[in-house]
Amino acid sequence: MSGFMKTAIVALAGVYVAVLYLPPLFYQRLTLPPDPFTSLANTALAASAASLLAFPLAVLLGFYIAARGLAAILPFLMFATAIPHIAVGLMLLPLFIALNLVDTWPAVILTMMFVSLPLGVGSIASGLSTSVKSLDEFLTSLGVGELSNVWIHLRAMGVGGAVSFLLMWLRAFSELGALLIVGNRPPTVGVYMFELFQSSGAETSVPYALIVATIGIAFSGLLYIISWRRG
């Protein structure tokens, strides 16, 4: 029975991928988009900058949630994951207009920070919750400073910290909703794909979607390898 269930689960995963990858082949003519690389480079650069800036905040918040009894603040950090991110963009819009940031690099990076931070906080807090108490008591008894304490806990997470960072990067890379409101330019992957579909239809935008999906599989595989090493 166990062998049958394993086979069925693998087949189910295969069906999931096939449903996404095979239907585009039904189009009689698919053409590559005119410039698939600029938006990919823009998105990778902005997601990297956003993750590097937001990750230290995620570590600090995650540590205090897990080790300092501030778990009650978690819902106020996680609520953005429960609403359409167009709403996040609309909430940021007045501030970005006042600061003259709409459709600029800072708007894209700050928006990616806002949408990826909750995922990082939740991941860090979860990763620290299993061992934080004993290690924290030991470090406190040695008189270790608070920021040094946080840094040692992050190092103790090992590849778990890398997993959290990569999750934040992937979330920033995949953002669309909020960027449609506050950061159409420079064009990122989601915005470019949306505009490509509107202007050229499915026969041009679908191949780009397949390219992005393949990149997603590559990064998901990397995330799995890192998680497997952690285990």
PDB file of C-alpha atoms in Angstrom:
ATOM      1  CA  MET A   1       0.000   0.000   0.000  1.00  0.00           C
ATOM      2  CA  SER A   2       2.846   2.382   0.860  1.00  0.00           C
ATOM      3  CA  GLY A   3       4.495   1.811  -2.525  1.00  0.00           C
ATOM      4  CA  PHE A   4       1.216   2.438  -4.334  1.00  0.00           C
ATOM      5  CA  MET A   5       0.641   5.678  -2.440  1.00  0.00           C
ATOM      6  CA  LYS A   6       4.158   6.897  -3.226  1.00  0.00           C
ATOM      7  CA  THR A   7       3.597   6.181  -6.915  1.00  0.00           C
ATOM      8  CA  ALA A   8       0.245   7.961  -6.814  1.00  0.00           C
ATOM      9  CA  ILE A   9       1.771  11.026  -5.135  1.00  0.00           C
ATOM     10  CA  VAL A  10       4.590  11.207  -7.691  1.00  0.00           C
ATOM     11  CA  ALA A  11       2.011  10.886 -10.479  1.00  0.00           C
ATOM     12  CA  LEU A  12      -0.070  13.659  -8.903  1.00  0.00           C
ATOM     13  CA  ALA A  13       2.973  15.939  -8.844  1.00  0.00           C
ATOM     14  CA  GLY A  14       3.626  15.059 -12.492  1.00  0.00           C
ATOM     15  CA  VAL A  15       0.047  15.917 -13.422  1.00  0.00           C
ATOM     16  CA  TYR A  16       0.391  19.276 -11.671  1.00  0.00           C
ATOM     17  CA  VAL A  17       3.453  20.166 -13.756  1.00  0.00           C
ATOM     18  CA  ALA A  18       1.933  18.750 -16.955  1.00  0.00           C
ATOM     19  CA  VAL A  19      -1.245  20.822 -16.569  1.00  0.00           C
ATOM     20  CA  LEU A  20       0.907  23.960 -16.461  1.00  0.00           C
ATOM     21  CA  TYR A  21       3.461  23.069 -19.143  1.00  0.00           C
ATOM     22  CA  LEU A  22       1.564  21.076 -21.794  1.00  0.00           C
ATOM     23  CA  PRO A  23      -1.487  23.255 -22.647  1.00  0.00           C
ATOM     24  CA  PRO A  24       0.687  26.079 -24.076  1.00  0.00           C
ATOM     25  CA  LEU A  25       1.852  23.615 -26.728  1.00  0.00           C
ATOM     26  CA  PHE A  26      -1.703  23.591 -28.130  1.00  0.00           C
ATOM     27  CA  TYR A  27      -1.091  27.028 -29.645  1.00  0.00           C
ATOM     28  CA  GLN A  28      -0.314  26.728 -33.331  1.00  0.00           C
ATOM     29  CA  ARG A  29       2.267  29.491 -33.259  1.00  0.00           C
ATOM     30  CA  LEU A  30       4.298  30.644 -30.294  1.00  0.00           C
ATOM     31  CA  THR A  31       6.836  33.435 -30.640  1.00  0.00           C
ATOM     32  CA  LEU A  32       9.488  34.580 -28.225  1.00  0.00           C
ATOM     33  CA  PRO A  33       8.919  38.001 -26.648  1.00  0.00           C
ATOM     34  CA  PRO A  34      10.998  40.863 -28.064  1.00  0.00           C
ATOM     35  CA  ASP A  35      13.134  41.399 -24.954  1.00  0.00           C
ATOM     36  CA  PRO A  36      12.827  38.727 -22.257  1.00  0.00           C
ATOM     37  CA  PHE A  37      16.135  39.527 -20.577  1.00  0.00           C
ATOM     38  CA  THR A  38      15.819  43.150 -19.402  1.00  0.00           C
ATOM     39  CA  SER A  39      12.849  42.475 -17.135  1.00  0.00           C
ATOM     40  CA  LEU A  40      14.504  39.320 -15.769  1.00  0.00           C
ATOM     41  CA  ALA A  41      17.675  41.251 -14.954  1.00  0.00           C
ATOM     42  CA  ASN A  42      15.685  44.124 -13.423  1.00  0.00           C
ATOM     43  CA  THR A  43      13.682  41.742 -11.255  1.00  0.00           C
ATOM     44  CA  ALA A  44      16.688  39.735 -10.101  1.00  0.00           C
ATOM     45  CA  LEU A  45      18.569  42.921  -9.196  1.00  0.00           C
ATOM     46  CA  ALA A  46      15.629  44.516  -7.369  1.00  0.00           C
ATOM     47  CA  ALA A  47      14.744  41.275  -5.543  1.00  0.00           C
ATOM     48  CA  SER A  48      18.359  40.880  -4.419  1.00  0.00           C
ATOM     49  CA  ALA A  49      18.529  44.462  -3.127  1.00  0.00           C
ATOM     50  CA  ALA A  50      15.149  44.130  -1.382  1.00  0.00           C
ATOM     51  CA  SER A  51      16.099  40.820   0.249  1.00  0.00           C
ATOM     52  CA  LEU A  52      19.477  42.102   1.444  1.00  0.00           C
ATOM     53  CA  LEU A  53      17.800  45.112   3.015  1.00  0.00           C
ATOM     54  CA  ALA A  54      14.801  43.278   4.489  1.00  0.00           C
ATOM     55  CA  PHE A  55      16.551  40.145   5.754  1.00  0.00           C
ATOM     56  CA  PRO A  56      18.275  41.805   8.754  1.00  0.00           C
ATOM     57  CA  LEU A  57      14.892  43.259   9.764  1.00  0.00           C
ATOM     58  CA  ALA A  58      13.317  39.810   9.426  1.00  0.00           C
ATOM     59  CA  VAL A  59      16.037  38.280  11.615  1.00  0.00           C
ATOM     60  CA  LEU A  60      15.638  40.950  14.296  1.00  0.00           C
ATOM     61  CA  LEU A  61      11.835  40.726  14.315  1.00  0.00           C
ATOM     62  CA  GLY A  62      11.867  36.923  14.168  1.00  0.00           C
ATOM     63  CA  PHE A  63      14.260  36.711  17.115  1.00  0.00           C
ATOM     64  CA  TYR A  64      12.169  38.977  19.329  1.00  0.00           C
ATOM     65  CA  ILE A  65       8.997  37.115  18.375  1.00  0.00           C
ATOM     66  CA  ALA A  66      10.554  33.734  19.186  1.00  0.00           C
ATOM     67  CA  ALA A  67      12.758  34.660  22.159  1.00  0.00           C
ATOM     68  CA  ARG A  68      11.408  37.783  23.799  1.00  0.00           C
ATOM     69  CA  GLY A  69       7.702  37.088  24.143  1.00  0.00           C
ATOM     70  CA  LEU A  70       6.583  39.403  21.340  1.00  0.00           C
ATOM     71  CA  ALA A  71       4.612  36.803  19.375  1.00  0.00           C
ATOM     72  CA  ALA A  72       1.557  39.084  19.619  1.00  0.00           C
ATOM     73  CA  ILE A  73       3.051  41.402  17.002  1.00  0.00           C
ATOM     74  CA  LEU A  74       3.180  38.623  14.395  1.00  0.00           C
ATOM     75  CA  PRO A  75      -0.393  39.168  13.075  1.00  0.00           C
ATOM     76  CA  PHE A  76       0.440  42.837  12.440  1.00  0.00           C
ATOM     77  CA  LEU A  77       3.388  41.748  10.303  1.00  0.00           C
ATOM     78  CA  MET A  78       1.671  38.850   8.532  1.00  0.00           C
ATOM     79  CA  PHE A  79      -1.657  40.455   7.573  1.00  0.00           C
ATOM     80  CA  ALA A  80      -0.318  41.632   4.211  1.00  0.00           C
ATOM     81  CA  THR A  81      -0.032  38.002   3.095  1.00  0.00           C
ATOM     82  CA  ALA A  82      -3.800  37.590   3.547  1.00  0.00           C
ATOM     83  CA  ILE A  83      -4.892  40.439   1.257  1.00  0.00           C
ATOM     84  CA  PRO A  84      -4.491  41.004  -2.498  1.00  0.00           C
ATOM     85  CA  HIS A  85      -1.220  42.814  -3.018  1.00  0.00           C
ATOM     86  CA  ILE A  86      -2.943  45.359  -5.199  1.00  0.00           C
ATOM     87  CA  ALA A  87      -4.314  46.580  -1.865  1.00  0.00           C
ATOM     88  CA  VAL A  88      -0.754  46.822  -0.540  1.00  0.00           C
ATOM     89  CA  GLY A  89       0.153  48.926  -3.570  1.00  0.00           C
ATOM     90  CA  LEU A  90      -2.837  51.191  -3.035  1.00  0.00           C
ATOM     91  CA  MET A  91      -1.882  51.632   0.632  1.00  0.00           C
ATOM     92  CA  LEU A  92       1.694  52.543  -0.334  1.00  0.00           C
ATOM     93  CA  LEU A  93       0.641  54.815  -3.197  1.00  0.00           C
ATOM     94  CA  PRO A  94      -0.030  58.032  -1.214  1.00  0.00           C
ATOM     95  CA  LEU A  95       3.375  57.815   0.478  1.00  0.00           C
ATOM     96  CA  PHE A  96       5.193  57.127  -2.778  1.00  0.00           C
ATOM     97  CA  ILE A  97       3.376  60.011  -4.488  1.00  0.00           C
ATOM     98  CA  ALA A  98       4.364  62.350  -1.662  1.00  0.00           C
ATOM     99  CA  LEU A  99       7.988  61.217  -1.953  1.00  0.00           C
ATOM    100  CA  ASN A 100       7.893  61.297  -5.783  1.00  0.00           C
ATOM    101  CA  LEU A 101       8.914  57.623  -5.951  1.00  0.00           C
ATOM    102  CA  VAL A 102       6.221  56.173  -8.219  1.00  0.00           C
ATOM    103  CA  ASP A 103       7.709  54.171 -11.134  1.00  0.00           C
ATOM    104  CA  THR A 104      11.274  54.335  -9.835  1.00  0.00           C
ATOM    105  CA  TRP A 105      13.853  51.788  -8.643  1.00  0.00           C
ATOM    106  CA  PRO A 106      13.281  52.750  -4.967  1.00  0.00           C
ATOM    107  CA  ALA A 107       9.542  52.131  -5.394  1.00  0.00           C
ATOM    108  CA  VAL A 108      10.167  48.650  -6.804  1.00  0.00           C
ATOM    109  CA  ILE A 109      12.702  47.722  -4.119  1.00  0.00           C
ATOM    110  CA  LEU A 110      10.662  49.103  -1.212  1.00  0.00           C
ATOM    111  CA  THR A 111       7.538  47.331  -2.454  1.00  0.00           C
ATOM    112  CA  MET A 112       9.408  44.044  -2.698  1.00  0.00           C
ATOM    113  CA  MET A 113      10.666  44.596   0.851  1.00  0.00           C
ATOM    114  CA  PHE A 114       7.121  45.100   2.147  1.00  0.00           C
ATOM    115  CA  VAL A 115       5.752  41.947   0.517  1.00  0.00           C
ATOM    116  CA  SER A 116       8.708  39.666   1.339  1.00  0.00           C
ATOM    117  CA  LEU A 117       9.327  40.747   4.953  1.00  0.00           C
ATOM    118  CA  PRO A 118       6.371  38.833   6.481  1.00  0.00           C
ATOM    119  CA  LEU A 119       7.533  35.580   4.905  1.00  0.00           C
ATOM    120  CA  GLY A 120      11.037  36.102   6.242  1.00  0.00           C
ATOM    121  CA  VAL A 121       9.817  36.963   9.744  1.00  0.00           C
ATOM    122  CA  GLY A 122       7.596  33.889   9.905  1.00  0.00           C
ATOM    123  CA  SER A 123      10.342  31.617   8.610  1.00  0.00           C
ATOM    124  CA  ILE A 124      13.000  32.969  10.979  1.00  0.00           C
ATOM    125  CA  ALA A 125      10.670  32.845  13.989  1.00  0.00           C
ATOM    126  CA  SER A 126       9.718  29.267  13.152  1.00  0.00           C
ATOM    127  CA  GLY A 127      13.345  28.261  12.680  1.00  0.00           C
ATOM    128  CA  LEU A 128      14.395  29.763  15.998  1.00  0.00           C
ATOM    129  CA  SER A 129      11.469  28.526  18.080  1.00  0.00           C
ATOM    130  CA  THR A 130      12.800  24.974  18.462  1.00  0.00           C
ATOM    131  CA  SER A 131      16.144  25.835  20.062  1.00  0.00           C
ATOM    132  CA  VAL A 132      16.012  29.464  21.084  1.00  0.00           C
ATOM    133  CA  LYS A 133      15.247  29.028  24.780  1.00  0.00           C
ATOM    134  CA  SER A 134      18.231  26.914  25.847  1.00  0.00           C
ATOM    135  CA  LEU A 135      20.718  28.803  23.683  1.00  0.00           C
ATOM    136  CA  ASP A 136      19.371  32.179  24.775  1.00  0.00           C
ATOM    137  CA  GLU A 137      19.619  31.271  28.468  1.00  0.00           C
ATOM    138  CA  PHE A 138      23.199  30.104  27.962  1.00  0.00           C
ATOM    139  CA  LEU A 139      24.259  33.254  26.086  1.00  0.00           C
ATOM    140  CA  THR A 140      22.499  35.539  28.559  1.00  0.00           C
ATOM    141  CA  SER A 141      24.319  33.882  31.457  1.00  0.00           C
ATOM    142  CA  LEU A 142      27.596  34.707  29.684  1.00  0.00           C
ATOM    143  CA  GLY A 143      26.634  38.367  29.421  1.00  0.00           C
ATOM    144  CA  VAL A 144      26.481  38.339  25.615  1.00  0.00           C
ATOM    145  CA  GLY A 145      25.050  41.577  24.188  1.00  0.00           C
ATOM    146  CA  GLU A 146      21.627  41.613  22.555  1.00  0.00           C
ATOM    147  CA  LEU A 147      22.739  42.112  18.946  1.00  0.00           C
ATOM    148  CA  SER A 148      25.523  39.558  19.341  1.00  0.00           C
ATOM    149  CA  ASN A 149      22.912  37.192  20.750  1.00  0.00           C
ATOM    150  CA  VAL A 150      20.766  37.654  17.638  1.00  0.00           C
ATOM    151  CA  TRP A 151      23.774  37.064  15.360  1.00  0.00           C
ATOM    152  CA  ILE A 152      24.753  33.850  17.180  1.00  0.00           C
ATOM    153  CA  HIS A 153      21.180  32.564  16.908  1.00  0.00           C
ATOM    154  CA  LEU A 154      21.188  33.263  13.173  1.00  0.00           C
ATOM    155  CA  ARG A 155      24.456  31.367  12.773  1.00  0.00           C
ATOM    156  CA  ALA A 156      23.004  28.507  14.828  1.00  0.00           C
ATOM    157  CA  MET A 157      20.167  28.237  12.291  1.00  0.00           C
ATOM    158  CA  GLY A 158      22.771  27.302   9.674  1.00  0.00           C
ATOM    159  CA  VAL A 159      21.239  26.722   6.268  1.00  0.00           C
ATOM    160  CA  GLY A 160      17.846  27.587   7.773  1.00  0.00           C
ATOM    161  CA  GLY A 161      18.865  31.224   7.477  1.00  0.00           C
ATOM    162  CA  ALA A 162      19.734  30.686   3.818  1.00  0.00           C
ATOM    163  CA  VAL A 163      16.327  29.069   3.261  1.00  0.00           C
ATOM    164  CA  SER A 164      14.597  32.073   4.811  1.00  0.00           C
ATOM    165  CA  PHE A 165      16.591  34.480   2.649  1.00  0.00           C
ATOM    166  CA  LEU A 166      15.836  32.518  -0.512  1.00  0.00           C
ATOM    167  CA  LEU A 167      12.111  32.423   0.346  1.00  0.00           C
ATOM    168  CA  MET A 168      12.155  36.193   0.667  1.00  0.00           C
ATOM    169  CA  TRP A 169      14.012  36.528  -2.639  1.00  0.00           C
ATOM    170  CA  LEU A 170      11.525  34.307  -4.452  1.00  0.00           C
ATOM    171  CA  ARG A 171       8.581  36.230  -2.994  1.00  0.00           C
ATOM    172  CA  ALA A 172      10.101  39.540  -4.072  1.00  0.00           C
ATOM    173  CA  PHE A 173      10.901  38.165  -7.547  1.00  0.00           C
ATOM    174  CA  SER A 174       7.307  36.996  -8.088  1.00  0.00           C
ATOM    175  CA  GLU A 175       5.561  40.210  -7.012  1.00  0.00           C
ATOM    176  CA  LEU A 176       3.073  41.783  -9.419  1.00  0.00           C
ATOM    177  CA  GLY A 177      -0.033  43.209  -7.749  1.00  0.00           C
ATOM    178  CA  ALA A 178       1.542  46.013  -5.743  1.00  0.00           C
ATOM    179  CA  LEU A 179       3.986  46.870  -8.537  1.00  0.00           C
ATOM    180  CA  LEU A 180       1.112  47.417 -10.965  1.00  0.00           C
ATOM    181  CA  ILE A 181       0.087  50.317  -8.727  1.00  0.00           C
ATOM    182  CA  VAL A 182       3.354  51.921  -7.633  1.00  0.00           C
ATOM    183  CA  GLY A 183       6.191  50.551  -9.778  1.00  0.00           C
ATOM    184  CA  ASN A 184       5.516  49.852 -13.465  1.00  0.00           C
ATOM    185  CA  ARG A 185       9.029  51.065 -14.295  1.00  0.00           C
ATOM    186  CA  PRO A 186      11.665  49.810 -14.489  1.00  0.00           C
ATOM    187  CA  PRO A 187       9.737  46.799 -15.889  1.00  0.00           C
ATOM    188  CA  THR A 188       9.885  43.680 -13.751  1.00  0.00           C
ATOM    189  CA  VAL A 189       8.933  40.150 -14.783  1.00  0.00           C
ATOM    190  CA  GLY A 190       5.306  40.305 -13.656  1.00  0.00           C
ATOM    191  CA  VAL A 191       4.656  43.764 -15.081  1.00  0.00           C
ATOM    192  CA  TYR A 192       6.375  42.940 -18.385  1.00  0.00           C
ATOM    193  CA  MET A 193       4.387  39.704 -18.738  1.00  0.00           C
ATOM    194  CA  PHE A 194       1.122  41.504 -17.999  1.00  0.00           C
ATOM    195  CA  GLU A 195       1.855  44.263 -20.515  1.00  0.00           C
ATOM    196  CA  LEU A 196       3.036  41.706 -23.082  1.00  0.00           C
ATOM    197  CA  PHE A 197      -0.244  39.813 -22.792  1.00  0.00           C
ATOM    198  CA  GLN A 198      -2.260  42.996 -23.156  1.00  0.00           C
ATOM    199  CA  SER A 199      -0.349  44.200 -26.226  1.00  0.00           C
ATOM    200  CA  SER A 200       0.565  40.981 -28.048  1.00  0.00           C
ATOM    201  CA  GLY A 201      -1.761  38.302 -26.718  1.00  0.00           C
ATOM    202  CA  ALA A 202      -1.074  34.778 -25.531  1.00  0.00           C
ATOM    203  CA  GLU A 203       1.115  33.597 -28.411  1.00  0.00           C
ATOM    204  CA  THR A 204       3.908  35.934 -27.320  1.00  0.00           C
ATOM    205  CA  SER A 205       3.350  36.076 -23.564  1.00  0.00           C
ATOM    206  CA  VAL A 206       2.943  32.318 -23.023  1.00  0.00           C
ATOM    207  CA  PRO A 207       6.547  31.467 -24.060  1.00  0.00           C
ATOM    208  CA  TYR A 208       7.777  34.101 -21.614  1.00  0.00           C
ATOM    209  CA  ALA A 209       5.623  32.527 -18.907  1.00  0.00           C
ATOM    210  CA  LEU A 210       7.250  29.173 -19.659  1.00  0.00           C
ATOM    211  CA  ILE A 211      10.711  30.733 -19.363  1.00  0.00           C
ATOM    212  CA  VAL A 212       9.813  32.256 -15.993  1.00  0.00           C
ATOM    213  CA  ALA A 213       8.252  28.972 -14.810  1.00  0.00           C
ATOM    214  CA  THR A 214      11.435  27.090 -15.687  1.00  0.00           C
ATOM    215  CA  ILE A 215      13.487  29.601 -13.713  1.00  0.00           C
ATOM    216  CA  GLY A 216      11.063  29.075 -10.835  1.00  0.00           C
ATOM    217  CA  ILE A 217      11.605  25.317 -10.957  1.00  0.00           C
ATOM    218  CA  ALA A 218      15.376  25.856 -10.864  1.00  0.00           C
ATOM    219  CA  PHE A 219      15.170  28.062  -7.784  1.00  0.00           C
ATOM    220  CA  SER A 220      12.651  25.773  -6.104  1.00  0.00           C
ATOM    221  CA  GLY A 221      15.084  22.921  -6.687  1.00  0.00           C
ATOM    222  CA  LEU A 222      17.837  24.974  -5.081  1.00  0.00           C
ATOM    223  CA  LEU A 223      15.559  25.691  -2.114  1.00  0.00           C
ATOM    224  CA  TYR A 224      14.847  21.968  -1.783  1.00  0.00           C
ATOM    225  CA  ILE A 225      18.554  21.101  -1.863  1.00  0.00           C
ATOM    226  CA  ILE A 226      19.308  23.671   0.850  1.00  0.00           C
ATOM    227  CA  SER A 227      16.387  22.424   2.981  1.00  0.00           C
ATOM    228  CA  TRP A 228      17.505  18.807   2.472  1.00  0.00           C
ATOM    229  CA  ARG A 229      21.000  19.680   3.652  1.00  0.00           C
ATOM    230  CA  ARG A 230      19.468  21.381   6.677  1.00  0.00           C
ATOM    231  CA  GLY A 231      17.568  18.207   7.493  1.00  0.00           C
TER     232      GLY A 231
END
